[in-house]
Short mmCIF file of C-alpha atoms in Angstrom, two decimals:
data_model
loop_
_atom_site.label_atom_id
_atom_site.label_comp_id
_atom_site.label_asym_id
_atom_site.label_seq_id
_atom_site.Cartn_x
_atom_site.Cartn_y
_atom_site.Cartn_z
CA MET G 1 -75.44 -211.23 -173.19
CA LEU G 2 -75.36 -209.32 -176.42
CA GLU G 3 -76.64 -212.36 -178.27
CA ILE G 4 -79.46 -212.55 -175.86
CA ILE G 5 -80.52 -208.84 -176.53
CA ILE G 6 -80.38 -209.34 -180.34
CA GLY G 7 -82.29 -212.57 -179.93
CA GLY G 8 -84.84 -210.57 -177.90
CA TYR G 9 -84.97 -207.93 -180.66
CA ALA G 10 -85.52 -210.80 -183.29
CA PHE G 11 -88.21 -212.24 -181.44
CA LEU G 12 -90.00 -208.84 -180.97
CA VAL G 13 -89.73 -208.48 -184.88
CA TRP G 14 -91.19 -212.08 -185.51
CA LEU G 15 -94.05 -211.30 -182.88
CA LEU G 16 -95.02 -208.02 -184.61
CA CYS G 17 -94.61 -208.63 -188.11
CA ILE G 18 -95.13 -212.42 -188.60
CA LYS G 19 -97.09 -213.75 -185.74
CA LEU G 20 -99.44 -210.79 -184.97
CA LYS G 21 -98.90 -208.76 -188.31
CA VAL G 22 -99.06 -205.54 -186.67
CA LEU G 23 -96.61 -204.35 -189.27
CA PRO G 24 -96.30 -205.85 -193.00
CA TRP G 25 -93.42 -208.15 -193.57
CA ASN G 26 -92.06 -206.71 -196.77
CA ILE G 27 -88.62 -205.51 -198.05
CA LYS G 28 -88.85 -202.25 -196.17
CA THR G 29 -89.68 -203.80 -192.81
CA GLN G 30 -86.94 -206.43 -193.45
CA VAL G 31 -84.20 -203.75 -194.31
CA GLY G 32 -85.22 -201.84 -191.27
CA ALA G 33 -85.26 -204.85 -189.00
CA VAL G 34 -81.73 -205.56 -190.18
CA ALA G 35 -80.70 -201.82 -189.77
CA GLY G 36 -82.29 -201.59 -186.46
CA ALA G 37 -80.53 -204.84 -185.15
CA LEU G 38 -77.05 -203.56 -186.44
CA ALA G 39 -77.79 -199.95 -184.87
CA LEU G 40 -78.74 -201.61 -181.54
CA ALA G 41 -75.83 -203.90 -181.32
CA ALA G 42 -73.42 -200.85 -182.20
CA THR G 43 -75.08 -198.63 -179.55
CA ILE G 44 -74.66 -201.25 -176.91
CA ILE G 45 -71.01 -202.03 -177.90
CA PHE G 46 -69.99 -198.63 -178.02
CA THR G 47 -71.68 -197.63 -174.85
CA ILE G 48 -70.43 -200.45 -172.75
CA ASN G 49 -66.84 -199.64 -174.04
CA VAL G 50 -67.14 -196.41 -172.36
CA VAL G 51 -68.94 -197.23 -169.17
CA THR G 52 -67.41 -200.58 -168.55
CA PRO G 53 -64.04 -200.41 -170.52
CA SER G 54 -62.42 -203.81 -171.05
CA THR G 55 -58.82 -204.73 -171.86
CA SER G 56 -57.19 -207.94 -173.04
CA ASP G 57 -53.83 -206.97 -171.24
CA VAL G 58 -53.94 -207.59 -167.56
CA ARG G 59 -50.62 -208.73 -166.00
CA ALA G 60 -49.71 -209.95 -162.66
CA ILE G 61 -46.28 -208.41 -161.59
CA ASN G 62 -43.74 -209.32 -158.97
CA TYR G 63 -40.69 -207.16 -158.12
CA VAL G 64 -37.52 -209.45 -158.53
CA VAL G 65 -34.35 -208.62 -156.44
CA GLU G 66 -30.99 -209.58 -157.80
CA VAL G 67 -29.24 -211.09 -154.83
CA VAL G 68 -25.52 -209.58 -154.89
CA PRO G 69 -23.23 -209.98 -151.84
CA ARG G 70 -21.87 -207.08 -150.16
CA VAL G 71 -18.50 -209.05 -149.51
CA ALA G 72 -16.40 -211.22 -151.59
CA GLY G 73 -15.78 -214.74 -150.64
CA THR G 74 -16.31 -218.42 -151.30
CA VAL G 75 -19.75 -219.88 -150.70
CA THR G 76 -19.77 -222.41 -147.87
CA ARG G 77 -23.61 -223.09 -147.75
CA VAL G 78 -26.56 -222.69 -149.97
CA ALA G 79 -29.48 -222.73 -147.53
CA VAL G 80 -32.63 -222.64 -150.01
CA GLU G 81 -33.71 -224.48 -153.17
CA GLY G 82 -35.37 -222.85 -155.85
CA ASN G 83 -39.29 -222.15 -155.87
CA GLN G 84 -39.79 -222.78 -152.19
CA MET G 85 -41.62 -219.96 -150.17
CA ILE G 86 -39.52 -218.58 -147.40
CA LYS G 87 -39.94 -215.80 -144.87
CA LYS G 88 -38.21 -212.37 -144.56
CA GLY G 89 -34.84 -212.77 -142.83
CA ASP G 90 -34.44 -216.39 -143.75
CA ILE G 91 -30.95 -217.33 -144.73
CA LEU G 92 -30.16 -217.78 -148.47
CA LEU G 93 -26.66 -218.72 -148.54
CA GLU G 94 -23.33 -218.09 -146.48
CA ILE G 95 -19.91 -217.02 -147.35
CA ASP G 96 -16.71 -218.07 -145.72
CA ASN G 97 -16.31 -215.60 -142.97
CA THR G 98 -12.83 -216.52 -141.99
CA PRO G 99 -10.90 -213.20 -143.09
CA TYR G 100 -13.76 -211.19 -141.76
CA ARG G 101 -13.70 -212.88 -138.41
CA LEU G 102 -9.98 -212.40 -137.92
CA LYS G 103 -10.17 -208.77 -138.99
CA VAL G 104 -12.82 -208.30 -136.20
CA LYS G 105 -10.45 -210.20 -133.76
CA GLU G 106 -7.62 -207.85 -134.74
CA LEU G 107 -9.52 -204.62 -134.25
CA GLU G 108 -10.82 -205.91 -130.98
CA ALA G 109 -7.25 -206.40 -129.68
CA ARG G 110 -6.31 -202.99 -131.12
CA LEU G 111 -9.25 -201.35 -129.33
CA VAL G 112 -8.16 -202.93 -126.07
CA ASP G 113 -4.80 -201.36 -126.57
CA ALA G 114 -5.95 -197.90 -127.57
CA THR G 115 -8.50 -197.86 -124.68
CA ALA G 116 -5.63 -198.62 -122.21
CA SER G 117 -3.34 -195.86 -123.85
CA ALA G 118 -6.22 -193.36 -123.60
CA LYS G 119 -6.33 -194.08 -119.88
CA THR G 120 -2.73 -193.37 -119.30
CA LEU G 121 -2.86 -189.95 -121.07
CA TRP G 122 -4.25 -188.50 -117.71
CA GLN G 123 -1.27 -189.98 -115.89
CA ASP G 124 0.88 -188.67 -118.82
CA LEU G 125 -0.67 -185.21 -118.41
CA ASP G 126 -0.09 -185.10 -114.76
CA THR G 127 3.52 -186.26 -115.11
CA ALA G 128 4.07 -183.67 -118.00
CA LYS G 129 2.75 -180.89 -115.64
CA SER G 130 5.03 -181.84 -112.86
CA THR G 131 8.07 -181.88 -115.11
CA THR G 132 6.93 -178.23 -116.39
CA LEU G 133 6.63 -177.06 -112.86
CA SER G 134 10.13 -178.51 -111.99
CA ALA G 135 11.65 -177.00 -115.02
CA GLN G 136 10.00 -173.70 -114.26
CA ALA G 137 11.50 -173.77 -110.71
CA HIS G 138 14.96 -174.79 -111.87
CA LEU G 139 14.97 -171.90 -114.39
CA ASP G 140 13.85 -169.45 -111.81
CA LEU G 141 16.72 -170.76 -109.60
CA MET G 142 19.46 -170.45 -112.23
CA ARG G 143 18.26 -166.76 -113.18
CA LYS G 144 18.52 -165.85 -109.62
CA ARG G 145 22.01 -167.35 -109.19
CA LEU G 146 22.93 -165.51 -112.27
CA ALA G 147 21.83 -162.13 -110.95
CA GLU G 148 23.74 -162.89 -107.74
CA SER G 149 26.99 -163.66 -109.69
CA GLN G 150 26.83 -160.60 -111.71
CA GLU G 151 26.37 -158.27 -108.65
CA LEU G 152 29.35 -159.98 -106.93
CA ALA G 153 31.28 -159.63 -110.17
CA LYS G 154 30.66 -155.89 -110.31
CA ALA G 155 31.42 -155.56 -106.48
CA GLY G 156 34.96 -157.29 -107.12
CA ALA G 157 33.91 -160.01 -104.97
CA GLY G 158 33.16 -162.53 -107.70
CA ASN G 159 34.77 -163.75 -110.74
CA GLN G 160 33.61 -163.73 -114.39
CA TYR G 161 33.58 -167.38 -114.63
CA ASP G 162 30.71 -167.78 -112.19
CA VAL G 163 28.63 -165.19 -114.35
CA GLU G 164 29.23 -167.36 -117.63
CA HIS G 165 28.66 -170.61 -115.83
CA PHE G 166 25.05 -169.51 -114.62
CA ALA G 167 24.18 -167.80 -117.77
CA THR G 168 24.76 -171.03 -119.61
CA GLU G 169 22.65 -172.92 -116.91
CA VAL G 170 19.76 -170.36 -117.60
CA LYS G 171 19.78 -171.12 -121.25
CA LYS G 172 19.79 -174.90 -120.44
CA ALA G 173 16.95 -174.44 -118.10
CA GLU G 174 14.91 -172.37 -120.68
CA ALA G 175 15.37 -175.19 -123.16
CA THR G 176 14.24 -177.84 -120.74
CA LEU G 177 11.23 -175.82 -119.83
CA ALA G 178 10.20 -175.35 -123.45
CA THR G 179 10.53 -179.16 -124.11
CA ALA G 180 8.46 -179.85 -121.03
CA LYS G 181 5.64 -177.35 -122.26
CA THR G 182 5.68 -179.07 -125.55
CA ALA G 183 5.14 -182.42 -124.15
CA GLU G 184 2.42 -181.11 -121.96
CA ASN G 185 0.53 -179.45 -124.75
CA LYS G 186 0.85 -182.54 -126.77
CA VAL G 187 -0.76 -184.74 -124.14
CA GLN G 188 -3.48 -181.98 -123.56
CA THR G 189 -4.25 -181.88 -127.43
CA LYS G 190 -4.94 -185.58 -127.46
CA LEU G 191 -7.11 -185.26 -124.58
CA GLU G 192 -9.21 -182.34 -126.15
CA GLY G 193 -9.56 -184.35 -129.47
CA VAL G 194 -12.71 -186.49 -128.49
CA VAL G 195 -15.48 -187.93 -130.56
CA GLY G 196 -18.35 -188.50 -128.19
CA PRO G 197 -17.10 -189.97 -125.01
CA ASP G 198 -13.91 -191.43 -126.61
CA VAL G 199 -10.64 -189.81 -127.62
CA ALA G 200 -9.90 -189.65 -131.38
CA SER G 201 -7.80 -192.82 -131.49
CA VAL G 202 -10.30 -194.92 -129.88
CA ALA G 203 -13.18 -193.55 -131.86
CA GLN G 204 -11.42 -194.30 -134.98
CA ILE G 205 -10.46 -197.96 -134.06
CA LYS G 206 -14.46 -198.44 -132.91
CA ALA G 207 -15.52 -197.22 -136.21
CA GLN G 208 -13.34 -199.57 -137.96
CA LEU G 209 -14.57 -202.29 -135.61
CA GLU G 210 -18.10 -201.55 -136.34
CA SER G 211 -17.62 -201.73 -140.09
CA ALA G 212 -15.67 -204.92 -139.66
CA LYS G 213 -18.54 -206.49 -137.85
CA TYR G 214 -20.95 -205.36 -140.56
CA ASP G 215 -18.87 -207.01 -143.10
CA LEU G 216 -18.79 -210.11 -140.87
CA GLU G 217 -22.82 -210.09 -140.63
CA SER G 218 -22.83 -209.65 -144.39
CA THR G 219 -21.18 -213.06 -145.09
CA VAL G 220 -24.81 -214.47 -144.17
CA ILE G 221 -27.18 -213.36 -147.03
CA ARG G 222 -30.67 -213.32 -145.85
CA ALA G 223 -34.09 -212.91 -147.84
CA PRO G 224 -35.14 -209.24 -147.94
CA THR G 225 -38.85 -210.00 -147.87
CA ASP G 226 -41.24 -212.76 -148.14
CA GLY G 227 -40.98 -214.54 -151.49
CA TYR G 228 -39.06 -217.41 -153.21
CA ALA G 229 -35.61 -217.64 -154.93
CA VAL G 230 -35.43 -218.57 -158.45
CA ASN G 231 -32.33 -219.41 -160.78
CA VAL G 232 -30.46 -220.86 -157.84
CA SER G 233 -27.42 -222.03 -159.58
CA VAL G 234 -24.68 -221.08 -157.13
CA ARG G 235 -23.25 -223.92 -155.13
CA PRO G 236 -20.52 -224.40 -152.40
CA GLY G 237 -17.26 -223.45 -153.70
CA ASN G 238 -18.20 -220.80 -156.04
CA PHE G 239 -16.70 -217.44 -155.50
CA LEU G 240 -18.78 -214.43 -155.18
CA ALA G 241 -17.84 -210.96 -155.72
CA ALA G 242 -19.48 -207.68 -154.77
CA MET G 243 -20.47 -206.80 -158.25
CA PRO G 244 -23.92 -206.28 -159.76
CA PHE G 245 -23.02 -208.12 -163.01
CA ARG G 246 -22.97 -211.46 -161.58
CA PRO G 247 -25.75 -211.99 -158.98
CA ALA G 248 -25.84 -215.12 -157.04
CA MET G 249 -29.62 -215.78 -157.73
CA SER G 250 -32.83 -213.95 -158.16
CA PHE G 251 -35.39 -213.48 -155.42
CA VAL G 252 -39.14 -212.99 -156.40
CA GLU G 253 -40.98 -210.84 -153.94
CA HIS G 254 -44.28 -212.52 -152.55
CA GLU G 255 -46.07 -209.19 -152.88
CA GLN G 256 -47.75 -208.75 -156.26
CA ARG G 257 -49.36 -205.98 -158.43
CA ILE G 258 -51.91 -206.45 -160.85
CA VAL G 259 -51.82 -203.83 -163.57
CA ALA G 260 -54.24 -203.53 -166.53
CA PHE G 261 -53.38 -201.50 -169.48
CA PHE G 262 -56.23 -199.39 -171.26
CA GLU G 263 -56.14 -197.14 -174.21
CA GLN G 264 -55.99 -193.53 -173.41
CA ASN G 265 -59.63 -192.64 -174.34
CA GLU G 266 -61.14 -195.36 -172.21
CA LEU G 267 -60.12 -193.76 -168.77
CA ARG G 268 -62.47 -190.90 -168.74
CA TYR G 269 -64.91 -192.45 -166.11
CA ILE G 270 -62.61 -194.80 -164.25
CA LYS G 271 -61.76 -193.96 -160.60
CA PRO G 272 -60.21 -195.29 -157.52
CA GLY G 273 -62.57 -197.79 -155.85
CA ASN G 274 -64.42 -198.75 -159.05
CA LYS G 275 -65.14 -202.56 -159.22
CA ALA G 276 -63.25 -204.73 -161.60
CA GLU G 277 -63.23 -208.25 -162.84
CA ILE G 278 -60.28 -210.26 -164.37
CA ALA G 279 -60.17 -213.72 -166.20
CA PHE G 280 -56.78 -214.95 -165.94
CA LYS G 281 -55.71 -217.61 -168.54
CA SER G 282 -53.99 -219.39 -165.66
CA LEU G 283 -57.43 -219.60 -163.92
CA PRO G 284 -59.75 -220.91 -166.53
CA GLY G 285 -63.26 -220.73 -165.59
CA GLN G 286 -62.57 -218.24 -162.91
CA VAL G 287 -63.31 -214.63 -162.44
CA VAL G 288 -61.30 -212.93 -159.98
CA SER G 289 -62.82 -209.78 -158.27
CA ALA G 290 -60.70 -206.64 -157.94
CA LYS G 291 -60.99 -202.96 -157.51
CA VAL G 292 -59.22 -199.95 -158.80
CA ASP G 293 -56.35 -198.70 -156.68
CA SER G 294 -55.21 -196.01 -159.00
CA ILE G 295 -54.37 -194.86 -162.51
CA ILE G 296 -50.74 -194.46 -163.47
CA TRP G 297 -50.91 -191.33 -165.37
CA ALA G 298 -47.55 -191.60 -167.12
CA ASN G 299 -45.87 -193.71 -169.90
CA SER G 300 -42.64 -193.70 -171.70
CA GLN G 301 -43.91 -191.91 -174.53
CA GLY G 302 -44.01 -188.62 -172.42
CA GLN G 303 -40.51 -188.83 -171.33
CA TYR G 304 -37.33 -187.11 -172.76
CA MET G 305 -34.18 -189.12 -171.54
CA GLN G 306 -31.16 -186.79 -170.40
CA SER G 307 -28.87 -186.30 -173.34
CA GLY G 308 -27.04 -183.82 -175.14
CA ALA G 309 -28.89 -184.48 -178.37
CA ILE G 310 -31.74 -182.53 -179.33
CA PRO G 311 -34.95 -184.68 -179.59
CA ASP G 312 -36.11 -185.69 -183.04
CA THR G 313 -39.48 -184.45 -184.15
CA PRO G 314 -41.52 -187.47 -185.84
CA MET G 315 -42.97 -186.63 -189.23
CA GLU G 316 -46.51 -187.39 -189.08
CA LYS G 317 -47.05 -188.45 -192.71
CA VAL G 318 -43.84 -190.73 -192.81
CA TYR G 319 -43.86 -192.06 -189.16
CA ALA G 320 -46.40 -191.40 -186.51
CA PRO G 321 -45.83 -193.53 -183.17
CA LEU G 322 -49.07 -195.03 -181.78
CA ALA G 323 -50.34 -193.68 -178.74
CA GLN G 324 -49.19 -195.87 -175.64
CA LYS G 325 -51.55 -197.18 -173.11
CA TYR G 326 -51.99 -196.11 -169.63
CA ALA G 327 -51.78 -198.71 -166.64
CA VAL G 328 -54.39 -199.10 -164.24
CA LYS G 329 -53.35 -200.60 -160.76
CA LEU G 330 -55.88 -203.06 -159.21
CA ASP G 331 -56.09 -204.63 -155.97
CA ILE G 332 -57.49 -208.30 -155.74
CA VAL G 333 -60.55 -208.42 -153.42
CA GLY G 334 -61.36 -211.93 -151.94
CA LYS G 335 -64.48 -213.30 -150.45
CA GLU G 336 -64.81 -212.81 -146.91
CA GLY G 337 -63.41 -215.99 -145.11
CA GLU G 338 -61.83 -217.31 -148.12
CA PRO G 339 -58.17 -217.06 -149.23
CA LEU G 340 -57.21 -215.08 -152.33
CA PRO G 341 -56.60 -216.94 -155.44
CA PHE G 342 -53.14 -218.02 -156.34
CA ILE G 343 -51.92 -215.87 -159.28
CA PRO G 344 -48.52 -216.81 -160.62
CA MET G 345 -46.08 -214.23 -161.77
CA GLY G 346 -46.37 -213.16 -165.20
CA ALA G 347 -50.04 -214.36 -165.58
CA ARG G 348 -51.84 -212.84 -168.41
CA GLY G 349 -55.67 -212.27 -168.95
CA GLY G 350 -58.53 -209.78 -169.79
CA GLY G 351 -60.67 -207.78 -167.42
CA ALA G 352 -62.86 -204.90 -167.36
CA VAL G 353 -63.81 -202.04 -164.89
CA TYR G 354 -67.36 -201.00 -163.94
CA THR G 355 -67.59 -197.28 -163.80
CA ASP G 356 -70.44 -195.44 -161.85
CA LYS G 357 -72.13 -194.82 -165.30
CA LEU G 358 -75.03 -196.66 -166.67
CA ALA G 359 -74.89 -199.51 -164.11
CA ALA G 360 -77.68 -201.22 -165.98
CA LEU G 361 -75.31 -202.21 -168.89
CA HIS G 362 -72.60 -203.64 -166.57
CA LEU G 363 -74.50 -206.99 -166.92
CA VAL G 364 -73.55 -207.18 -170.39
CA ARG G 365 -69.90 -206.80 -169.68
CA MET G 366 -70.00 -209.34 -166.89
CA VAL G 367 -71.54 -212.05 -169.11
CA MET G 368 -68.75 -211.25 -171.56
CA ILE G 369 -66.09 -211.73 -168.90
CA ARG G 370 -67.47 -214.84 -167.71
CA ALA G 371 -67.69 -216.32 -171.29
CA GLN G 372 -64.02 -215.20 -171.65
CA ALA G 373 -63.20 -217.12 -168.54
CA LYS G 374 -64.99 -220.18 -169.91
CA LEU G 375 -62.98 -219.94 -173.13
CA ASN G 376 -59.84 -220.10 -171.37
CA TYR G 377 -60.39 -223.75 -170.97
CA LEU G 378 -59.56 -224.15 -174.55
CA VAL G 379 -55.97 -224.97 -175.58
CA LEU G 380 -55.80 -223.80 -179.20
CA LYS G 381 -52.87 -225.87 -180.88
CA LEU G 382 -52.68 -228.58 -183.20
CA HIS G 383 -49.96 -230.43 -181.40
#
């Protein structure tokens, strides 16, 4: 488009100076014509760089999940092959579940036993209360006999042996009553220690059983979202450990983010909702329509990492780091009734954003983007 404008300017100079001779064609008009062409080109370029900023760094980014098992074990089945699109929840691989299945069975048996034991606690409490009442009645009887024997001994109608005998029986009855009350309190404490509807012992085993079942379910590893697995080098017989240092495979999410990087002084007029166009190298000849979702107003140059060291201050004359770019998140916009174009992960290209300023100059940038898309057909290498 810029070439067309310059060509129109040259035609106007030819028409006025050579054809119609409205102006003389001499050294002054020749220098003026060249200077005017340069000024016109510079004005157009500098203006469109502000109202329709462009970038040569547009990237298609996908999140990658490192698939690490929660539990350790031997791989028994690999259910996917690499680079095949799968849905969320589809099985990726399975780990030998024998030890986890046996653990669940063991806890299920313990839960049955603990539940039965909990049911007998009420019977034990009734028995303990009856024992306490019996011990109390016996103690009362022995105390009564002791008092009677003491009165008889004072009156000379009884002997000292009976007094000593019933005194000993009272002490035995007191010990028996104390033991019965301790047993009753122990059963009562167990019944009072509840978690929800269950006594503590049952609740504890239920929690262990739930954890064991979760471990058992974790032996089947499923896709966290729609996407495809890559680097599937794991095979049946491999032993996997629950450690992040050795993932089983990498899983690429289907959801994609398009990010364009602009210089810091190019963002003054860019707003969410602005139209954008992208020419990806992986799609030669095509221009992908998009719109601005947001501007990520942050980069690593403005971050201090947590550390005990005092940050260095760069010397401007010796070392001045270049200003980092800011990222603009773009959303692909497809035509109604047509599927969105396939953009592979890591695709690169150039693009431009059309702001609300000087819409008449947007046509110049549109022509440039389409020319760039055509140039993507060229494979510039000598082998």
